[in-house]
Amino acid sequence: MEKIASFCVDHDKLKKGMYISRIDRDIITYDIRMVVPNCGVYLDTPSIHAFEHLFATYARNSKYTDQVVYVGPMGCRTGFYFLTRDLPHQAALDLFRDTIDFILEFEGIIPGTESSKECGNYLEHNLEGAKKIAADMKEVLKYWTVPMMDYDAHM
């Protein structure tokens, strides 16, 4: 079998940030790295789970709702995949920055956690942990630009 594109990125050189992972016709996959891969520090499950619920809720309720295809954590717990359709890179970056601000300001019950009917692991969420991830990513992306979204710009 052919090696998939995400396994061809040199994870030993990858840093925190938001990258264009691949473009498949009108679908763009963004690689949002929140920790440095293989450094021994990974996102904890309750925090990344809360971040996922808030990220997906915000993005799918934004003005770009029709362009958001998927939001989900990486199995390695180093970040998220964010898939969009026909959305310019700057708009995707701005949407993620707005999402970070939403998470930092969020108070109350995390969407989709009120009962077992809404989530397969509805009790395992950490809002404060999600806010810590958001605060860190806000700093990482403070001066991030579209040209910086190219993996090669950081390798």
Short mmCIF file of C-alpha atoms in Angstrom, two decimals:
data_model
loop_
_atom_site.label_atom_id
_atom_site.label_comp_id
_atom_site.label_asym_id
_atom_site.label_seq_id
_atom_site.Cartn_x
_atom_site.Cartn_y
_atom_site.Cartn_z
CA MET A 1 0.00 0.00 0.00
CA GLU A 2 1.03 3.60 -0.55
CA LYS A 3 1.96 5.64 2.49
CA ILE A 4 -0.68 8.31 3.16
CA ALA A 5 0.30 11.98 2.96
CA SER A 6 0.14 12.69 6.70
CA PHE A 7 2.71 9.93 7.35
CA CYS A 8 5.11 11.57 4.89
CA VAL A 9 5.45 14.77 6.95
CA ASP A 10 8.64 14.75 9.04
CA HIS A 11 7.13 14.73 12.52
CA ASP A 12 10.60 15.18 14.04
CA LYS A 13 10.70 18.69 12.53
CA LEU A 14 7.02 19.62 12.90
CA LYS A 15 6.22 22.50 15.26
CA LYS A 16 3.00 23.89 16.72
CA GLY A 17 0.88 25.72 14.17
CA MET A 18 -1.80 25.44 11.52
CA TYR A 19 -0.77 23.80 8.26
CA ILE A 20 -2.33 22.91 4.93
CA SER A 21 -2.09 19.14 5.02
CA ARG A 22 -3.69 18.32 1.69
CA ILE A 23 -6.05 19.59 -0.96
CA ASP A 24 -8.44 17.12 -2.58
CA ARG A 25 -10.42 18.95 -5.27
CA ASP A 26 -12.60 21.31 -3.18
CA ILE A 27 -11.75 19.83 0.25
CA ILE A 28 -8.83 21.26 2.21
CA THR A 29 -7.46 19.39 5.22
CA TYR A 30 -5.73 21.53 7.82
CA ASP A 31 -3.31 20.04 10.32
CA ILE A 32 -3.60 22.03 13.54
CA ARG A 33 -0.65 21.01 15.74
CA MET A 34 -1.11 21.96 19.38
CA VAL A 35 1.92 20.17 20.81
CA VAL A 36 5.24 19.20 19.25
CA PRO A 37 5.00 15.58 18.06
CA ASN A 38 6.95 12.90 19.91
CA CYS A 39 8.10 15.29 22.64
CA GLY A 40 6.52 13.31 25.47
CA VAL A 41 3.75 15.83 26.14
CA TYR A 42 0.36 15.13 24.62
CA LEU A 43 -3.11 16.63 24.89
CA ASP A 44 -5.09 14.93 27.64
CA THR A 45 -8.32 13.28 26.57
CA PRO A 46 -10.83 15.28 28.68
CA SER A 47 -9.35 18.61 27.52
CA ILE A 48 -9.14 17.69 23.85
CA HIS A 49 -12.66 16.26 24.03
CA ALA A 50 -14.06 19.54 25.40
CA PHE A 51 -12.05 21.48 22.80
CA GLU A 52 -13.51 19.27 20.06
CA HIS A 53 -17.11 19.87 21.14
CA LEU A 54 -16.57 23.63 21.34
CA PHE A 55 -14.57 23.83 18.10
CA ALA A 56 -17.14 21.82 16.14
CA THR A 57 -20.07 23.73 17.64
CA TYR A 58 -18.55 27.13 16.91
CA ALA A 59 -17.29 26.32 13.41
CA ARG A 60 -20.57 24.69 12.36
CA ASN A 61 -22.55 27.68 13.64
CA SER A 62 -20.31 30.28 12.02
CA LYS A 63 -20.99 32.13 8.78
CA TYR A 64 -18.93 29.35 7.15
CA THR A 65 -21.24 26.55 8.30
CA ASP A 66 -21.69 25.23 4.76
CA GLN A 67 -17.92 25.12 4.19
CA VAL A 68 -17.06 23.19 7.38
CA VAL A 69 -16.79 19.49 6.57
CA TYR A 70 -15.14 17.99 9.67
CA VAL A 71 -13.46 18.88 12.95
CA GLY A 72 -11.75 16.14 14.93
CA PRO A 73 -8.77 15.31 17.12
CA MET A 74 -5.76 13.36 15.90
CA GLY A 75 -5.37 9.92 17.38
CA CYS A 76 -1.83 10.82 18.46
CA ARG A 77 -3.30 13.61 20.63
CA THR A 78 -1.05 16.29 19.16
CA GLY A 79 -3.79 18.35 17.53
CA PHE A 80 -6.79 18.44 15.22
CA TYR A 81 -7.77 17.91 11.64
CA PHE A 82 -10.03 20.61 10.24
CA LEU A 83 -11.59 19.98 6.83
CA THR A 84 -13.24 22.71 4.80
CA ARG A 85 -14.81 23.03 1.36
CA ASP A 86 -14.26 26.04 -0.89
CA LEU A 87 -12.99 28.19 1.98
CA PRO A 88 -9.94 30.41 1.40
CA HIS A 89 -6.96 29.68 3.66
CA GLN A 90 -7.16 33.10 5.33
CA ALA A 91 -10.83 32.51 6.18
CA ALA A 92 -9.99 29.10 7.69
CA LEU A 93 -7.21 30.65 9.78
CA ASP A 94 -9.51 33.47 10.91
CA LEU A 95 -12.26 30.99 11.75
CA PHE A 96 -9.88 28.98 13.91
CA ARG A 97 -8.66 32.14 15.64
CA ASP A 98 -12.29 33.11 16.31
CA THR A 99 -12.89 29.59 17.64
CA ILE A 100 -10.00 30.02 20.07
CA ASP A 101 -11.53 33.26 21.37
CA PHE A 102 -14.92 31.54 21.69
CA ILE A 103 -13.37 28.75 23.77
CA LEU A 104 -11.46 31.19 25.97
CA GLU A 105 -14.66 33.10 26.73
CA PHE A 106 -16.97 30.08 27.03
CA GLU A 107 -18.75 29.47 30.32
CA GLY A 108 -21.46 26.96 31.10
CA ILE A 109 -22.32 23.49 29.94
CA ILE A 110 -20.23 22.25 27.03
CA PRO A 111 -22.53 21.56 24.05
CA GLY A 112 -23.34 17.89 23.63
CA THR A 113 -22.57 16.88 27.22
CA GLU A 114 -25.93 17.03 28.93
CA SER A 115 -26.70 13.34 28.54
CA SER A 116 -25.43 10.05 27.21
CA LYS A 117 -27.77 10.49 24.23
CA GLU A 118 -25.61 13.36 22.96
CA CYS A 119 -22.08 11.94 23.28
CA GLY A 120 -20.47 8.53 23.59
CA ASN A 121 -18.30 9.72 26.48
CA TYR A 122 -20.32 12.69 27.72
CA LEU A 123 -18.80 12.75 31.22
CA GLU A 124 -15.16 13.08 30.14
CA HIS A 125 -14.67 16.78 29.40
CA ASN A 126 -12.38 19.40 30.92
CA LEU A 127 -13.32 22.98 30.05
CA GLU A 128 -10.38 24.51 31.91
CA GLY A 129 -8.03 22.18 30.04
CA ALA A 130 -9.62 23.19 26.73
CA LYS A 131 -9.10 26.84 27.66
CA LYS A 132 -5.41 26.18 28.38
CA ILE A 133 -5.01 24.62 24.93
CA ALA A 134 -6.83 27.61 23.40
CA ALA A 135 -4.65 30.13 25.27
CA ASP A 136 -1.49 28.39 24.09
CA MET A 137 -2.70 28.24 20.47
CA LYS A 138 -3.71 31.91 20.58
CA GLU A 139 -0.06 32.76 21.23
CA VAL A 140 1.22 30.29 18.62
CA LEU A 141 -1.04 31.74 15.92
CA LYS A 142 -0.77 35.39 16.99
CA TYR A 143 1.35 36.34 13.98
CA TRP A 144 0.59 33.29 11.80
CA THR A 145 0.03 34.00 8.11
CA VAL A 146 -1.16 31.96 5.16
CA PRO A 147 2.41 31.46 3.80
CA MET A 148 3.33 29.98 7.19
CA MET A 149 0.66 27.30 6.64
CA ASP A 150 3.03 25.49 4.28
CA TYR A 151 4.85 22.66 6.08
CA ASP A 152 8.06 23.50 4.23
CA ALA A 153 8.10 26.97 5.79
CA HIS A 154 8.86 25.32 9.15
CA MET A 155 11.04 22.36 8.22
#
